[in-house]
mmCIF file of C-alpha atoms in Angstrom:
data_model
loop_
_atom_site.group_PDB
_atom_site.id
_atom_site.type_symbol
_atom_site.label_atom_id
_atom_site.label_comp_id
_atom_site.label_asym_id
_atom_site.label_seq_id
_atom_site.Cartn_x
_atom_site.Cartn_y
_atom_site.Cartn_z
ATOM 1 C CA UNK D 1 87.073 127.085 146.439
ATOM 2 C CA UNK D 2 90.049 128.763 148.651
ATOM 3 C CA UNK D 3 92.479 126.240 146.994
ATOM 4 C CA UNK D 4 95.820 127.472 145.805
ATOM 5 C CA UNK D 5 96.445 126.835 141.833
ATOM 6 C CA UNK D 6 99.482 125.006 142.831
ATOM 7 C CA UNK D 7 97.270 122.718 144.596
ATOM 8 C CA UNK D 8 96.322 121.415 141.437
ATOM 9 C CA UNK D 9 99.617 121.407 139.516
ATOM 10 C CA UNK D 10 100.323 118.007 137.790
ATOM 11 C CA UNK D 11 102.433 115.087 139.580
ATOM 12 C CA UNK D 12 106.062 116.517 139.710
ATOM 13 C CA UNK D 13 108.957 114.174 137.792
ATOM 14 C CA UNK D 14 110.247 112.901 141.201
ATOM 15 C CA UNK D 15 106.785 111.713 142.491
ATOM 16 C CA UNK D 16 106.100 110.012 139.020
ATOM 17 C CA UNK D 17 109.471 108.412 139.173
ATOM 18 C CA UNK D 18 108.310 107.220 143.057
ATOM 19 C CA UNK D 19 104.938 106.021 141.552
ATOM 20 C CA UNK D 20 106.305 104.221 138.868
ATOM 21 C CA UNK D 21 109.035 101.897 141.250
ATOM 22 C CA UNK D 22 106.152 100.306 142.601
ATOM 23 C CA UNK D 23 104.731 98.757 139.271
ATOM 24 C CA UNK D 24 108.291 98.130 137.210
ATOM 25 C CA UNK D 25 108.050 94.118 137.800
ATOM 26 C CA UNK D 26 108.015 92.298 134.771
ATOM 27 C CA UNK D 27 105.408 89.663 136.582
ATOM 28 C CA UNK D 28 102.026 88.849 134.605
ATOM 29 C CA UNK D 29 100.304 91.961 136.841
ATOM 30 C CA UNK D 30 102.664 94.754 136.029
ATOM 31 C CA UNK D 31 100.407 95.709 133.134
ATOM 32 C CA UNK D 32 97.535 96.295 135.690
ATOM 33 C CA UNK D 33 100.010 98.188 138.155
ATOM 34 C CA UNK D 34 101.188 100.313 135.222
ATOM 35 C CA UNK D 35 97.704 101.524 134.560
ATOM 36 C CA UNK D 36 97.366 102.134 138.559
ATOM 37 C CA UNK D 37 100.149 104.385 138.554
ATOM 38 C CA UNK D 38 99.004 106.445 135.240
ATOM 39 C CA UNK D 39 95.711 106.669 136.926
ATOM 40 C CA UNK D 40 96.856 108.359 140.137
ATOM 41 C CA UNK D 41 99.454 110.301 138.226
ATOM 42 C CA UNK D 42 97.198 111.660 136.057
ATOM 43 C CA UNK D 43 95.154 113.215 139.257
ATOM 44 C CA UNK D 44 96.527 116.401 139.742
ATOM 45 C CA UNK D 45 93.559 117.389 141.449
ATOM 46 C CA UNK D 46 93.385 114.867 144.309
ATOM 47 C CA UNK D 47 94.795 115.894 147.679
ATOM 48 C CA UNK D 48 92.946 113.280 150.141
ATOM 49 C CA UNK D 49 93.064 109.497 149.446
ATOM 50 C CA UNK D 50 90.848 107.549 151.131
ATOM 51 C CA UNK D 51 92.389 103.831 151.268
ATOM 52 C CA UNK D 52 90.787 100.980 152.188
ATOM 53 C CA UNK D 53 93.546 98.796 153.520
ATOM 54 C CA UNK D 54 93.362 94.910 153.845
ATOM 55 C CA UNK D 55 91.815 93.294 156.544
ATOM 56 C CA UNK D 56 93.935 90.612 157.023
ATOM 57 C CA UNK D 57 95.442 89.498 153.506
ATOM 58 C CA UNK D 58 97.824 92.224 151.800
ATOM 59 C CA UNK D 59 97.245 90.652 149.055
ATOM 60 C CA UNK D 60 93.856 92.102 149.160
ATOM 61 C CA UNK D 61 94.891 95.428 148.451
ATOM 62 C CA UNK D 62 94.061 97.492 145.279
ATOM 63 C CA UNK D 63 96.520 98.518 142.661
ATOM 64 C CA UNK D 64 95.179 101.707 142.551
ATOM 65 C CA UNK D 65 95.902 101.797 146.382
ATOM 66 C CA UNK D 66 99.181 101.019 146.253
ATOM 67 C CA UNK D 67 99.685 103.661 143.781
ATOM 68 C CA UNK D 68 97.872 106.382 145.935
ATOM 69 C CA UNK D 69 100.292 104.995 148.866
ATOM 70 C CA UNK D 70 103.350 105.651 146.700
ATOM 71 C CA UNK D 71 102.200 109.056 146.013
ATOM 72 C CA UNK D 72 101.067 110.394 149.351
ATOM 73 C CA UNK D 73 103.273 112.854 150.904
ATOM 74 C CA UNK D 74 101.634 112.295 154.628
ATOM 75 C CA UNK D 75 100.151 109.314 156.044
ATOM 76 C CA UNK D 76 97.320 109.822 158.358
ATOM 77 C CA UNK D 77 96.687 106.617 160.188
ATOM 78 C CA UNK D 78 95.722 104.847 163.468
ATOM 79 C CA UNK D 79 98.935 103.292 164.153
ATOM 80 C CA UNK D 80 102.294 104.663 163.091
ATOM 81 C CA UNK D 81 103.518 101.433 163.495
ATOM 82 C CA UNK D 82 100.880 99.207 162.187
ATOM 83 C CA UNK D 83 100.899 101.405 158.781
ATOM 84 C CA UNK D 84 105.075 101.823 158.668
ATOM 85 C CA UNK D 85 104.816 97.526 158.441
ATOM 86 C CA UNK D 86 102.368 97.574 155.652
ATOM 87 C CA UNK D 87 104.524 100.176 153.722
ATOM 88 C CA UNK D 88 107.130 98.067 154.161
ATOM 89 C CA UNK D 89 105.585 94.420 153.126
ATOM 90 C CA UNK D 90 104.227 96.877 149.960
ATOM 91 C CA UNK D 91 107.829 97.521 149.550
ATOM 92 C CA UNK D 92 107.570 101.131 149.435
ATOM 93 C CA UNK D 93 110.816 102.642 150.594
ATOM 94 C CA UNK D 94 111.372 104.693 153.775
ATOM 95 C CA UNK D 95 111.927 107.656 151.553
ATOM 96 C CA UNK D 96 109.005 107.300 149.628
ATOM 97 C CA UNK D 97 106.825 107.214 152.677
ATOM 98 C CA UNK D 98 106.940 110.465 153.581
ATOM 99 C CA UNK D 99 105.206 111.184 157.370
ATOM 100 C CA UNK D 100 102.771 109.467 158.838
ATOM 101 C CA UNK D 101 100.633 111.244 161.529
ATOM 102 C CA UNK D 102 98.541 109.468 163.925
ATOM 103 C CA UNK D 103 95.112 110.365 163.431
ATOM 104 C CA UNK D 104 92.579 108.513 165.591
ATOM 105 C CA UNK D 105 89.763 108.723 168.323
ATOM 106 C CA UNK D 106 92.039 110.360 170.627
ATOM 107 C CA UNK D 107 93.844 112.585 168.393
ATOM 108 C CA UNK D 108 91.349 113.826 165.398
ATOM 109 C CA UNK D 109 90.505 116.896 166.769
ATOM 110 C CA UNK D 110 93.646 118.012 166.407
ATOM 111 C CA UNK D 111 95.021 116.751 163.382
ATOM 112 C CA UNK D 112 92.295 117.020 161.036
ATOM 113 C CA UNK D 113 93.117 120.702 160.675
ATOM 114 C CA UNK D 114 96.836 120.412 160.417
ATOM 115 C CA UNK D 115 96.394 118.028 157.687
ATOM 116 C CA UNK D 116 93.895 119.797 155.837
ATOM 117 C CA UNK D 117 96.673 122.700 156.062
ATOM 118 C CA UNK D 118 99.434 120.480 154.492
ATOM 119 C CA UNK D 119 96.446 119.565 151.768
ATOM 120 C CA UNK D 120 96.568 122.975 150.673
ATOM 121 C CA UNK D 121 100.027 123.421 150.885
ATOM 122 C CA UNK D 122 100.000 121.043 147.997
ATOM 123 C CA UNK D 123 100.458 118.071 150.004
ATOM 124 C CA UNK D 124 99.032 114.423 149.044
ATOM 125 C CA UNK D 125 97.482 112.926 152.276
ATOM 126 C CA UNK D 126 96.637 109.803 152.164
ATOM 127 C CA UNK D 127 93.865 108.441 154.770
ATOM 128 C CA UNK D 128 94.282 104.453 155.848
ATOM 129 C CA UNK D 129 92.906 103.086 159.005
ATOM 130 C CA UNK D 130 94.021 100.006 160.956
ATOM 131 C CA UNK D 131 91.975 97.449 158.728
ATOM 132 C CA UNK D 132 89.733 97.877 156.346
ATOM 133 C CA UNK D 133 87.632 101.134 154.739
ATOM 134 C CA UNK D 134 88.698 104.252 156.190
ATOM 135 C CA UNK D 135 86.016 106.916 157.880
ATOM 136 C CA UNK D 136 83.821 104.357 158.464
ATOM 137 C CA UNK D 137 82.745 104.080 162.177
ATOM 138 C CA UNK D 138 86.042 105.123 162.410
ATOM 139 C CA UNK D 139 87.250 108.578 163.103
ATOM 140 C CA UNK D 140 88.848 109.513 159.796
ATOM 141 C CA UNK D 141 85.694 110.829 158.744
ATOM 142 C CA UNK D 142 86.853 114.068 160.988
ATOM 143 C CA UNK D 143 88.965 114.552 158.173
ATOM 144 C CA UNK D 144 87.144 114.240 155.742
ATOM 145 C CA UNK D 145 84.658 116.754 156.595
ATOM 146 C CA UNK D 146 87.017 119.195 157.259
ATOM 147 C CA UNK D 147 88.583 118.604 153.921
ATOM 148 C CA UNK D 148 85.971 118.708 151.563
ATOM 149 C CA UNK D 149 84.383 122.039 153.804
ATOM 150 C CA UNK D 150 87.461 123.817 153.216
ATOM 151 C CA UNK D 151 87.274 122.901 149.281
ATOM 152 C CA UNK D 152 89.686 119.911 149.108
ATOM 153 C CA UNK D 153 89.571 117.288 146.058
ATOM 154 C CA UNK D 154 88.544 113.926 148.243
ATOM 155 C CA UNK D 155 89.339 110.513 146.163
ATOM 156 C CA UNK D 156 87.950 107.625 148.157
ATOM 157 C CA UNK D 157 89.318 104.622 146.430
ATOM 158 C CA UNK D 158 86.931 100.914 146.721
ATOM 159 C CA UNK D 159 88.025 98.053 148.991
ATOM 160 C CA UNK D 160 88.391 96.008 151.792
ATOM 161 C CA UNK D 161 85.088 96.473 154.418
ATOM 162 C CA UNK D 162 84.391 94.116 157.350
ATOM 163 C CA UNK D 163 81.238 94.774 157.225
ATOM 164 C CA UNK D 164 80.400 94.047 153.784
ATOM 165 C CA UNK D 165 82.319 90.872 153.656
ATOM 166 C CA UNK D 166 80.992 89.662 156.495
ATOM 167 C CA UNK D 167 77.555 90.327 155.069
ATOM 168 C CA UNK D 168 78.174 88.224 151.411
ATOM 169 C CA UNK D 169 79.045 85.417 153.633
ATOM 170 C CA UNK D 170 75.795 85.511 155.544
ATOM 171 C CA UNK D 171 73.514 84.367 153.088
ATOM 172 C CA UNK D 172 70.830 86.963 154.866
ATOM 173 C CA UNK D 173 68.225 88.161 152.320
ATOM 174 C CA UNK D 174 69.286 91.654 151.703
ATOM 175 C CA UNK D 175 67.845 92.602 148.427
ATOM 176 C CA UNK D 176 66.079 95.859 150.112
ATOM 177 C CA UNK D 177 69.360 96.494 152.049
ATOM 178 C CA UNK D 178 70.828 95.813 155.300
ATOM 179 C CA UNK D 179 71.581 98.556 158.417
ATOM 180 C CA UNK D 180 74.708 98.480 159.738
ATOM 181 C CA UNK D 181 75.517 100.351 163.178
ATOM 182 C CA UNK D 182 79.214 100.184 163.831
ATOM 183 C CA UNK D 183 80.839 99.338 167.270
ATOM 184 C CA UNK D 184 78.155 98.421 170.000
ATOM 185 C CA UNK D 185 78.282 101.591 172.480
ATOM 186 C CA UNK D 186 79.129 100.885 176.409
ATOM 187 C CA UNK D 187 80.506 98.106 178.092
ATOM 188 C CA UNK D 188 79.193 95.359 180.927
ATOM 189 C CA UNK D 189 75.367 96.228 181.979
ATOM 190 C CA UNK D 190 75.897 99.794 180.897
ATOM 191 C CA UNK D 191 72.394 101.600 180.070
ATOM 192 C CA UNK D 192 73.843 102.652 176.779
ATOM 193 C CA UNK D 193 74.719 99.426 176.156
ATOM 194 C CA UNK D 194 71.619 97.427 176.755
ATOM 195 C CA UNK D 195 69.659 100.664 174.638
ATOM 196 C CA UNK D 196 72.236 99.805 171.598
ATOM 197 C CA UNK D 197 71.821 96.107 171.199
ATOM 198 C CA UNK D 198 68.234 96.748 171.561
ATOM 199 C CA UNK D 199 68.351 98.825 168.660
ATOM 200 C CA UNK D 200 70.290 96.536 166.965
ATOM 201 C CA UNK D 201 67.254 93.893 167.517
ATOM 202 C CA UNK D 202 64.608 96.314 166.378
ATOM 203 C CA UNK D 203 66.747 96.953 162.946
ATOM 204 C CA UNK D 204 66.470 93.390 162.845
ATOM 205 C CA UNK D 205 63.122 93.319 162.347
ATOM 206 C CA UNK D 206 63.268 95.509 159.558
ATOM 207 C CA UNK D 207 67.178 94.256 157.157
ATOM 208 C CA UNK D 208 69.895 92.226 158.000
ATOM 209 C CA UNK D 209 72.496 94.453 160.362
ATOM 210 C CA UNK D 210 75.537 94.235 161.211
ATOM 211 C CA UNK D 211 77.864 95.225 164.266
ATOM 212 C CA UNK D 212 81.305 95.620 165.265
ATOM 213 C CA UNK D 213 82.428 94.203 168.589
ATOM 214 C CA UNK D 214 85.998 93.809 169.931
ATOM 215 C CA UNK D 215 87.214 90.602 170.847
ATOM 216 C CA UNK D 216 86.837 90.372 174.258
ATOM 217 C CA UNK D 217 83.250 91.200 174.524
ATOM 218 C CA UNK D 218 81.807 88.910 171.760
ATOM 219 C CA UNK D 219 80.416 86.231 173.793
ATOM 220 C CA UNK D 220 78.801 88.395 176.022
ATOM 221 C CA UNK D 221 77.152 90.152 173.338
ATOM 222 C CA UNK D 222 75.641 87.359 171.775
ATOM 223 C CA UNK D 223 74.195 86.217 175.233
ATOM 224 C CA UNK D 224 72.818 90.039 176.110
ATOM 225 C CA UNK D 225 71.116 89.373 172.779
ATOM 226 C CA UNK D 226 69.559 86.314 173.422
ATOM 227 C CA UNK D 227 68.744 88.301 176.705
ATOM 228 C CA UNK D 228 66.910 90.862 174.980
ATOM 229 C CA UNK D 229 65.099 88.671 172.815
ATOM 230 C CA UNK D 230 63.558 86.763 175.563
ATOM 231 C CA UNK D 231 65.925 84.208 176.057
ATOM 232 C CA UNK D 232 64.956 81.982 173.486
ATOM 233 C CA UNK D 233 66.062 83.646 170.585
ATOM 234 C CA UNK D 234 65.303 82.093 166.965
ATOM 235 C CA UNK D 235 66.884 84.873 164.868
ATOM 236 C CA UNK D 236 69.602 83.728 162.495
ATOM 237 C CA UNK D 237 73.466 84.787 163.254
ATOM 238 C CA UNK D 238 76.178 84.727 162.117
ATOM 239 C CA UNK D 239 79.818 85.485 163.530
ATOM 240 C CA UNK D 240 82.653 85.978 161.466
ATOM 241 C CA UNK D 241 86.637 86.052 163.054
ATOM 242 C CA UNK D 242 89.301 86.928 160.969
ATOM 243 C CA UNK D 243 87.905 87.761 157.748
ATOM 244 C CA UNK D 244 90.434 87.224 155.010
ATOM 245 C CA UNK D 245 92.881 85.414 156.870
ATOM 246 C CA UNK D 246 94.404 81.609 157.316
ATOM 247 C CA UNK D 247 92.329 81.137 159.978
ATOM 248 C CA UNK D 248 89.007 82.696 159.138
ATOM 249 C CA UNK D 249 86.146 81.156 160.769
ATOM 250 C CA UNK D 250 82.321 81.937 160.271
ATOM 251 C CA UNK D 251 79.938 80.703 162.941
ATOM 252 C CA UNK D 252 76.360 80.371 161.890
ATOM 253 C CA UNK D 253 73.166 79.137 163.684
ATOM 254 C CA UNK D 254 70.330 80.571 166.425
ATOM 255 C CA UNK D 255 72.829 80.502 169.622
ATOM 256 C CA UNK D 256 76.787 80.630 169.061
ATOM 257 C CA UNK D 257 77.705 80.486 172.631
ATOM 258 C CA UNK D 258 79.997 78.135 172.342
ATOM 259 C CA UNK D 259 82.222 80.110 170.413
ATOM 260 C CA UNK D 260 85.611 80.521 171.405
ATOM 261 C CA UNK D 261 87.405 83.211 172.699
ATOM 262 C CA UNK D 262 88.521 85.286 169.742
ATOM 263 C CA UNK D 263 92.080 86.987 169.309
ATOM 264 C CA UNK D 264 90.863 89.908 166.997
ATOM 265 C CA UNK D 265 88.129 92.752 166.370
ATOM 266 C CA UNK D 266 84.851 90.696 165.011
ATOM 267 C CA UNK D 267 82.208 91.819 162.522
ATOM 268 C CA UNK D 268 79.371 89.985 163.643
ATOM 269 C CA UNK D 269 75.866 90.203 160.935
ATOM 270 C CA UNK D 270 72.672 90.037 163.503
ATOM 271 C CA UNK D 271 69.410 89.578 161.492
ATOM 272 C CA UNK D 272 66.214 88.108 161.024
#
């Protein structure tokens, strides 16, 4: 452990004061929020949050990860932008924020270290992706890594999860598990493509699994595989488009393509 001691040092006053804003409401849930607070207080250890963030419905999100929110010192996040607007629905002031550093695909390399510096400076981080459960298929688990290697108290808090949602909606049998492989790889008639969706098909075979595919590419996936099941596929599927949201909208059957053109990133369950 190459931690400093004052690493660990308890929550100062001014953060406990910060925590506590967020849970002073006198509505029938403040008791709840209260004990969120204490909890993350109380962690004097913890210097990486991982929290799930909603995927559609704020409303969604934990106690416990608002109060890990209110806490961090740094952000590290996708989008500046996108997590700046859900500090501010949360109502977590612009002082309370602290920074937020982008931390994605393009950028990980990079930042992982830095943060893992501020980490043992004595700095909270707190790790939130775009939608949903951080690290993943999704490149905060770069962090992570580096984190716990270089002896850094990870708390990865329960939530929101695409694919896991999508999956209890299915109805697909999956008592002895299910496989789930992320974002399809390549694009068009790519090799690497056609090689992942057959994977996906032979996984098939075995538990339910589920994929990620962004929204303009969903219809062609579900024909390529059809394609790769002979063209006559009998497998059951099921599509689901904006988990969580107003207009969520499952599509279940043997051959969805009629569905329409989607707006947002899709989970879609393939299975047998």
């Amino acid at each position: 452990m190459l931690l400093r001691a004052a690493a660990f040092a308890p929550i100062t006053r001014h953060a406990r004061k910060r925590l506590q804003s967020t849970a002073s409401s006198d509505d029938p849930f403040a008791a709840l929020g209260r004990r969120a607070v204490d909890v993350v207080a109380a962690d004097g250890a913890a210097r990486l949050y991982v929290v799930p963030t909603p995927l559609g419905e704020v409303a969604d999100l934990t106690f416990r990860a608002v109060a890990a929110l209110a806490r961090a010192d740094v952000v590290a996040c996708e989008d500046t932008r996108r997590a700046g607007d859900l500090f501010a629905r949360l109502g977590i002031d612009r002082e309370s924020r602290g920074a937020f550093v982008r931390h994605d695909l393009q950028t990980a390399g990079a930042s992982a270290p830095r943060l893992v510096d501020a980490m043992l400076r004595g700095d909270v981080v707190a790790l939130v992706s775009d939608a949903g459960t951080p690290a993943v298929s999704d490149p905060g688990a770069l962090l992570v890594k580096e984190a716990a290697a270089r002896g850094v108290v990870v708390r990865a808090l329960p939530g929101a999860c695409a694919a896991t949602t999508a999956l209890s909606a299915s109805g697909f049998d999956s008592t002895n598990g299910f496989i789930f492989r992320g974002f399809v790889e390549g694009r068009g008639q790519s090799a690497a493509r056609r090689r992942s969706l057959a994977a996906a098909l032979a996984s098939a075979d075995d538990a339910p699994t589920v994929l990620y595919e962004s929204p303009k590419r969903v219809r062609s996936l579900v024909a390529a595989l059809d394609d790769l099941d002979g063209g006559t596929s009998q497998r059951p599927l099921l599509v689901a488009r904006e988990l969580t949201k107003t207009h969520e909208e499952l599509w279940r059957g043997l051959s969805l393509i009629h569905i329409s053109e989607p707006t947002r990133q899709e989970a879609i369950s393939y299975a047998v």
